Structures are given as structure tokens and as C-alpha cells.
Amino acid sequence: MSGRLEHWWGHRRFAVLATALVGIVAALLPAVPVAAETTQQGWTGTWAAAQHTAYDPGTSEVTVRIPVRVSAGGSSIRIRLTNGFTTEPVTIGHATVGLRDGGSTVTRPRQVRFGGKPEVTIPAGGQVAGDRVRLTVPARSDLVVSLYFPGRLTHVSQHWMGLQTVYWTPDGGGDHASDADGDAFTRTDSTFPFLTGVDVRGGSAAGSVVALGDSITDGAASTSDADRRWPDYLAGRLSACSTTAGVLNEGISGNRITAGVDGNPSALDRLERDVLSQPGARTVVLFEGVNDLSWGGATGDQVIDGMKEIVRRAHARGLRVIGATVVPYRGWGDWWTEAKEADRQRVNTFVRDGGVFDGYADFDKAVRDPDDPTRYAAAFDSGDHLHPNDTGMKAFADAIDLAGLRVARGCPSARVRLTPYRPMLQAGGEGTEITSTVTNAGPRAVTRVSTRLDLPDGWSAEPVGGTRTRSLAPGDSATVTWTVTPAADTTWGTHEIGVRTSFVQDGRTRRDSDSVDATVTPAPSEVRAPYLTTATTTEKAQYAQNGDQFAIWAGGQDLSGWKDEKAAVYLADAAPPSGTVTARVVGQTGSGPSAKAGIAVANDLTAPEAGGYAVLTMSAQYGLEFLTDSDGDGKLDTWAGGGSSYHPAWLKLTRDGTAYTAYASSDGTAWQQVATATVPSASGTGDAGLVASAVNLDYPGQITTALFDSFSTHG
């Protein structure tokens, strides 16, 4: 739900929307007979994406490989493709599907036929379902759908916020749909082209739940390539039930109930296509309204009227409707006002007490700040004060009563969760307290509750008290606080901590699990030979080394011109007269927006006035900065760079005598040239190292913490 129109309207692929208006009605109509047929054949939707726009890719003879995470499993599958928002037909020359084997590789791709034929042409505004493919698909597994387009591909009908790496061959790459390996797929994107659904049969699913929503449902601000949208978490909960269910994500960024625009039809206009006609749909969770109320100009009563219409139409088709309350959004831009807050509260009162929905999920209560209910609680806020982080997505899924969905049976009634949601631990430091909480949300007591942590190798955890509980009554919780200590040589960065609980429910042993991403940070330690350190800052610099990882805690007023204040970890005589110095800056925190971290070379880094001095850094907020000393006085007096800052950042300095060229990359493979500069005083073999400066002139005494995980020199 971006509420900001530019969040989706400004996307490059919307450039051709004006020509696609005629496809909107056509895209909605063909869904009815297709879905009706699939329902009669016993298909259940296990994955979906709401196609809503198109773009011209400007390419020919290409193959696309689309990974998707299914919800329910089965013994046969079928794919559904749409050409909904276009004015020209599209031909699929070859299609395959198979289980993912990591990245863009596939285990034994199976051929997909359409009416017995390997090729199909989908008319403008139309859609097609592939024939049945016999393939055992486990619940919550990854499939890969590959589509080859012969000739010129004039347009792509797509769902643009995929939050999933999608792989393409280069222009003219040809047909690689049957490849098991992914070597031919050298380009990537993050949108879902043409694929609108995957269905299963022969599994334990008793139907599907459709999540109708906006960008929060679409997954905005959740971790890409990690399937951490709230419908994904809901699918995980349902997969533990005796009789499972599919979960279909029909979220579109910027979507509204009360109005739509070209390329983003309203929830009412797309209800038939995206909800009512979905194979095996039994229940819909309606989670919309914040776009209408914030930037959309709708009143609370207009949103309520739209919700009533959606419920009426869904009930007429035999679907249950669960209403989700509208989340707080104060602090998100300047959209919030007291009058709009009153409308939000009016809508939420209707969802909870209006008697129209078949049940409700209190998403508002799940993530709001108890001290200021107009805002997100910090633990769930992605930072923009509208979209939740991964933990907030999980909180939404936890707020849904599985029994109330009436689509799965035999679901575990107890859940286990870890807090804090983002624990910070220090390598080689003291332990950190982490708490596991088991809550019985069911109608009857559960017994023999047991909890354990899953830790990375070498870590330890000591519980305070016992890890077993004899019985938990309905609504009760049991907590265990653990002191968790990472191994001294643990790699700095993110590590998963898991928890498992088992319990007896209705005479049967059931299980639940949870995990959090723990961040392991460095503690100051010795830097080992052959590495050396040097600092010119007033504040005492500190350092740490963990294998190939380095940390620098540095102050410093500036790193150019009038001040050269920095701290560095370096190798003496490591920069050859012709060669490269490369490093990766993982991140930097503290001090102000000009804080810098990167690589430095000089004839002597302890005495820059000896010549050959050049620095390439990524600043905290102001992008790349390539600084050189043009006259050999030890002061960095030339500058190039700019742009946006990003981390991690690969930085590379290439030297050819007195000529230095700076490069940067986000992935270490595709390099952007920053600039070339001449440093006349460079001579012979020099020093090369990692450097950091707080640039704290306006932030007196503050330091920056810079983390690096790669450093190399090559002649």
C-alpha cells in the first residue's frame, strides 16, 4: 500500500499504461469461466499475484525464469498466465515448471502444455491455464516457472512488486526453458511477468484463503527473496494443520477500495478476477482502507460502504470474509490528521463490531504503540511509519484466528515466539537475554509443553529455570529467558536464532517454531600481523579483526582539505605501481551524514605528505567520494563522486603509475567508474588499507563504526 502515488505510478514500467486502458475490462472478464472450470476439476490455488500493468521490455528471443513459494502442496500442479493489461497478443513458445534447486537452477524441469500443445498465444486482455503436470510439490516449497518468448517481445503484463529475484536470458538468448542449470539467465528483475497463479490438486488442502490488500499485503518493506509477507507467514501457520489450505496474495501497491486508476483497479473492480474466481477460494481476508483514508480523500463512511459491498458480493458466492482493521500511520509523510484518525477509528469500530464480517483480525492492535495508538510500535515499524518490517508482518499473521477461517482443521493451538525481535549480541562479549513465550490460543488446555533453542554452531544458551511446563490453560503463556552467548569467532552480521516447542493437544503431539535475526557485532580487539593501524584523530581509534572482517571505530573532523583525520587498518608496501586495491564496506553507523568508510593508498599512510595519497569512500548519506592529493602536500584537494549511498558497497582503486581510477559496485561484479585522477607524487610500491572518518565537525566527539568484510590487493 504505498499511499504515495509515485511509489508505483513513477515506476519505469508504467510508461505504457496510457495505451493499456482498453485492457482493464478485458482482463477482468475472462477469469470467470477459467476459474469455474478449475473449481469443477478440483484445483486449489496455492500461489497468486494480481497482474495490474504492462511495459515494453525492448527485447527478442528471451526466456524468463520465475521462482515462487507455494503455500499448499499436491501431487499435480497447473500454472495460469495472463496477458491482461496489454493491447497486443503474446506467444509463449515453450513453458516448463519444476522444483527449485537454488538460485535459477531447477530439478528436472517438466514440460507444460496448453490444450496438448507446447505453444500458446494469449490474446490481449486474455488468460490461459496450462494442462495438468504430474509433479509432487511439498507445501511451502519453491517452484520455478520458465517461459520462452519467440520473436520480438513487445510487452510484458506484470505484477511489479514481486520482492523476488526473477531471472532473464539476455536479448537474443533463445529458448532455455528446459535447462536444469541457470547459466543462461544472466539478467535479473523483481517483477512477476505473465504468471498470475499456480494451482495444486491431490494434496491435503481443503481450499484457499485469499488476501485482498494493498502494498502491505504485497510485502512492501519486508525482506526481498525471503517470503516474509504476512500471507507467507499465514501460509506457514496453516501448513502445520492436519488439513491445510492455500494462501493467495492478491495485494497491489497503492490499491484502494473506493477508487482505482489505470493500471491499479479498485478492490471492488478487481474483486471478481482476484478473489471470487480463484480456484478453491473459501475465505477472503480484506485488508484495505489506509490508502483511501490517508491520501485517497475518502471518508470513513465511504470505506465502510465499500467494505459492505465486498462482503455482500463475496457472501453471494459462498465465501467467508474476515475483516482486518486499518493500521496506524501517523508519521508517514504528512498524510495523517486528527480528522483522518477519527475516520480510521470509525472504520475499525465497524470492522470489529459492525456485524457484517464473519470475523476480524485486529491488525491495528497487533502493531500499534500502546503509548500512542496513532503510531506503529517501534518493534514493528519498517521506518516509514506505514509499512511493517518482517516482525510486523509476522504479527499480522499471528493476529488471524485460524479456526475462524473455516478452511483448515486440526491446527496447533499453541504458538511460540522469541523476543526481542532483533537481538544484538557481541562476539566474544557477555551473553544476551532472549525470551521464548509459548501461548495457548486454543479453547482447551495443552499439556507437556517443552521448549528448546536452535543456535549456530559453537553458541551457548543457558535458561533461567526449567524449559518444560506441565499444562497451559486457554489464554495462558509460559516464558523461558535464555542467556545466549555467541562463539568468540562468530562472523559479524546476521545469524538466525530459532526456537521450537512441542506440546500435547487433544492427545496428539503438536509443534510450533519461530526464529529471529540476531545481529552479532564486533568488540574491540587486536589487529594481527601483517596488518597495521594508524590514526590521526583526537578521539581514540579502536579496531577489531575477525578473519577477513575488520571494524574501525573512528572520530575525526574531516578527511580532506583542511583536516586529514582518520583511522586506518593497512598493509605496508601492498599497493603495486600497477594494480588494484579492493574492499567491501558492509556498513557504517554513528556520527553524521558525511561519515566516510572505504579504501586508501599512499606512499606512506602514516605520512601522507610523502605522496601518492588517494581515498575512495562511501559516505553515510552523500554517496561516493573519490579524493586525491594533486600536489603532494598530503592534503586531499580534488573530489569526484556523489549519488546515493548504499551498503554493502564494493570499492576499487586501480593504479597505473600516477593515474588512479575509482570504481564502485553493489554486488562486486557490475562496476561503475567514478572518476580518474592523476596523483603526480605516486611512486613505487605504496601502502594500502581500510579507512574511516566520522567527519564530526558538526557532531563533536562522535565516532563512526565502519565494518568491512573483504580487502585485497592485486598486482
Short mmCIF file of N, CA, C and O in Angstrom, two decimals, residues 38 41-46 72-78 132-139 199-207 244:
data_model
loop_
_atom_site.label_atom_id
_atom_site.label_comp_id
_atom_site.label_asym_id
_atom_site.label_seq_id
_atom_site.Cartn_x
_atom_site.Cartn_y
_atom_site.Cartn_z
N THR A 38 -11.79 -24.65 -13.36
CA THR A 38 -10.79 -25.21 -12.47
C THR A 38 -11.41 -25.71 -11.19
O THR A 38 -10.99 -26.72 -10.64
N GLN A 41 -12.80 -29.06 -11.57
CA GLN A 41 -11.78 -30.08 -11.69
C GLN A 41 -11.03 -30.33 -10.39
O GLN A 41 -10.13 -31.15 -10.33
N GLY A 42 -11.39 -29.64 -9.32
CA GLY A 42 -10.79 -29.88 -8.02
C GLY A 42 -9.49 -29.18 -7.78
O GLY A 42 -8.74 -29.56 -6.88
N TRP A 43 -9.19 -28.12 -8.52
CA TRP A 43 -7.96 -27.38 -8.30
C TRP A 43 -8.10 -26.44 -7.11
O TRP A 43 -9.18 -25.91 -6.84
N THR A 44 -6.99 -26.22 -6.42
CA THR A 44 -6.93 -25.26 -5.33
C THR A 44 -5.75 -24.33 -5.58
O THR A 44 -4.63 -24.79 -5.84
N GLY A 45 -5.99 -23.05 -5.48
CA GLY A 45 -4.90 -22.10 -5.66
C GLY A 45 -3.87 -22.21 -4.55
O GLY A 45 -4.24 -22.27 -3.36
N THR A 46 -2.59 -22.24 -4.93
CA THR A 46 -1.52 -22.31 -3.93
C THR A 46 -0.58 -21.12 -3.99
O THR A 46 0.18 -20.87 -3.07
N ALA A 72 0.15 -24.42 -0.23
CA ALA A 72 -0.28 -25.81 -0.07
C ALA A 72 0.43 -26.70 -1.09
O ALA A 72 0.81 -26.25 -2.17
N GLY A 73 0.59 -27.97 -0.75
CA GLY A 73 1.23 -28.92 -1.65
C GLY A 73 0.22 -29.78 -2.38
O GLY A 73 -0.99 -29.72 -2.14
N GLY A 74 0.72 -30.61 -3.29
CA GLY A 74 -0.14 -31.50 -4.05
C GLY A 74 0.67 -32.45 -4.89
O GLY A 74 1.91 -32.39 -4.92
N SER A 75 -0.02 -33.33 -5.61
CA SER A 75 0.64 -34.29 -6.48
C SER A 75 0.62 -33.86 -7.94
O SER A 75 1.27 -34.48 -8.78
N SER A 76 -0.15 -32.83 -8.25
CA SER A 76 -0.19 -32.27 -9.60
C SER A 76 -0.30 -30.76 -9.48
O SER A 76 -0.86 -30.23 -8.50
N ILE A 77 0.20 -30.08 -10.49
CA ILE A 77 0.12 -28.62 -10.49
C ILE A 77 -0.32 -28.13 -11.85
O ILE A 77 -0.31 -28.86 -12.84
N ARG A 78 -0.70 -26.86 -11.85
CA ARG A 78 -1.05 -26.18 -13.09
C ARG A 78 -0.72 -24.71 -12.94
O ARG A 78 -0.85 -24.14 -11.86
N ARG A 132 -2.54 -30.03 -16.87
CA ARG A 132 -2.07 -30.64 -15.62
C ARG A 132 -0.66 -31.22 -15.79
O ARG A 132 -0.36 -31.88 -16.77
N VAL A 133 0.20 -30.95 -14.82
CA VAL A 133 1.55 -31.51 -14.78
C VAL A 133 1.66 -32.37 -13.54
O VAL A 133 1.43 -31.89 -12.42
N ARG A 134 2.01 -33.61 -13.72
CA ARG A 134 2.17 -34.51 -12.57
C ARG A 134 3.52 -34.24 -11.92
O ARG A 134 4.56 -34.56 -12.47
N LEU A 135 3.48 -33.64 -10.77
CA LEU A 135 4.69 -33.26 -10.06
C LEU A 135 4.34 -33.13 -8.58
O LEU A 135 3.44 -32.37 -8.21
N THR A 136 5.02 -33.90 -7.75
CA THR A 136 4.78 -33.82 -6.31
C THR A 136 5.43 -32.54 -5.78
O THR A 136 6.65 -32.36 -5.88
N VAL A 137 4.60 -31.69 -5.23
CA VAL A 137 5.05 -30.39 -4.74
C VAL A 137 4.78 -30.33 -3.23
O VAL A 137 3.64 -30.28 -2.81
N PRO A 138 5.82 -30.35 -2.41
CA PRO A 138 5.60 -30.23 -0.96
C PRO A 138 5.06 -28.84 -0.60
O PRO A 138 5.34 -27.86 -1.29
N ALA A 139 4.30 -28.78 0.47
CA ALA A 139 3.84 -27.50 0.97
C ALA A 139 5.04 -26.62 1.32
O ALA A 139 6.08 -27.11 1.77
N ASP A 199 -1.85 -23.60 -9.27
CA ASP A 199 -2.87 -24.40 -8.60
C ASP A 199 -2.35 -25.81 -8.35
O ASP A 199 -1.50 -26.31 -9.10
N VAL A 200 -2.87 -26.45 -7.31
CA VAL A 200 -2.49 -27.83 -6.99
C VAL A 200 -3.75 -28.68 -6.82
O VAL A 200 -4.85 -28.17 -6.58
N ARG A 201 -3.55 -29.95 -6.93
CA ARG A 201 -4.58 -30.93 -6.59
C ARG A 201 -3.89 -32.17 -6.08
O ARG A 201 -2.70 -32.40 -6.31
N GLY A 202 -4.64 -33.01 -5.36
CA GLY A 202 -4.06 -34.24 -4.84
C GLY A 202 -3.36 -34.08 -3.52
O GLY A 202 -2.69 -35.00 -3.05
N GLY A 203 -3.50 -32.94 -2.87
CA GLY A 203 -2.87 -32.74 -1.56
C GLY A 203 -3.90 -32.68 -0.46
O GLY A 203 -5.05 -33.10 -0.63
N SER A 204 -3.50 -32.15 0.68
CA SER A 204 -4.39 -32.12 1.85
C SER A 204 -5.15 -30.81 1.96
O SER A 204 -5.92 -30.64 2.91
N ALA A 205 -4.97 -29.89 1.02
CA ALA A 205 -5.63 -28.59 1.13
C ALA A 205 -7.13 -28.73 0.96
O ALA A 205 -7.61 -29.42 0.05
N ALA A 206 -7.88 -28.05 1.82
CA ALA A 206 -9.34 -28.08 1.76
C ALA A 206 -9.89 -26.82 1.11
O ALA A 206 -11.09 -26.57 1.17
N GLY A 207 -9.04 -26.02 0.52
CA GLY A 207 -9.45 -24.77 -0.08
C GLY A 207 -8.36 -23.75 0.09
O GLY A 207 -7.25 -24.06 0.53
N THR A 244 -4.70 -28.67 5.46
CA THR A 244 -4.08 -27.37 5.21
C THR A 244 -4.93 -26.54 4.25
O THR A 244 -6.03 -26.93 3.86
#
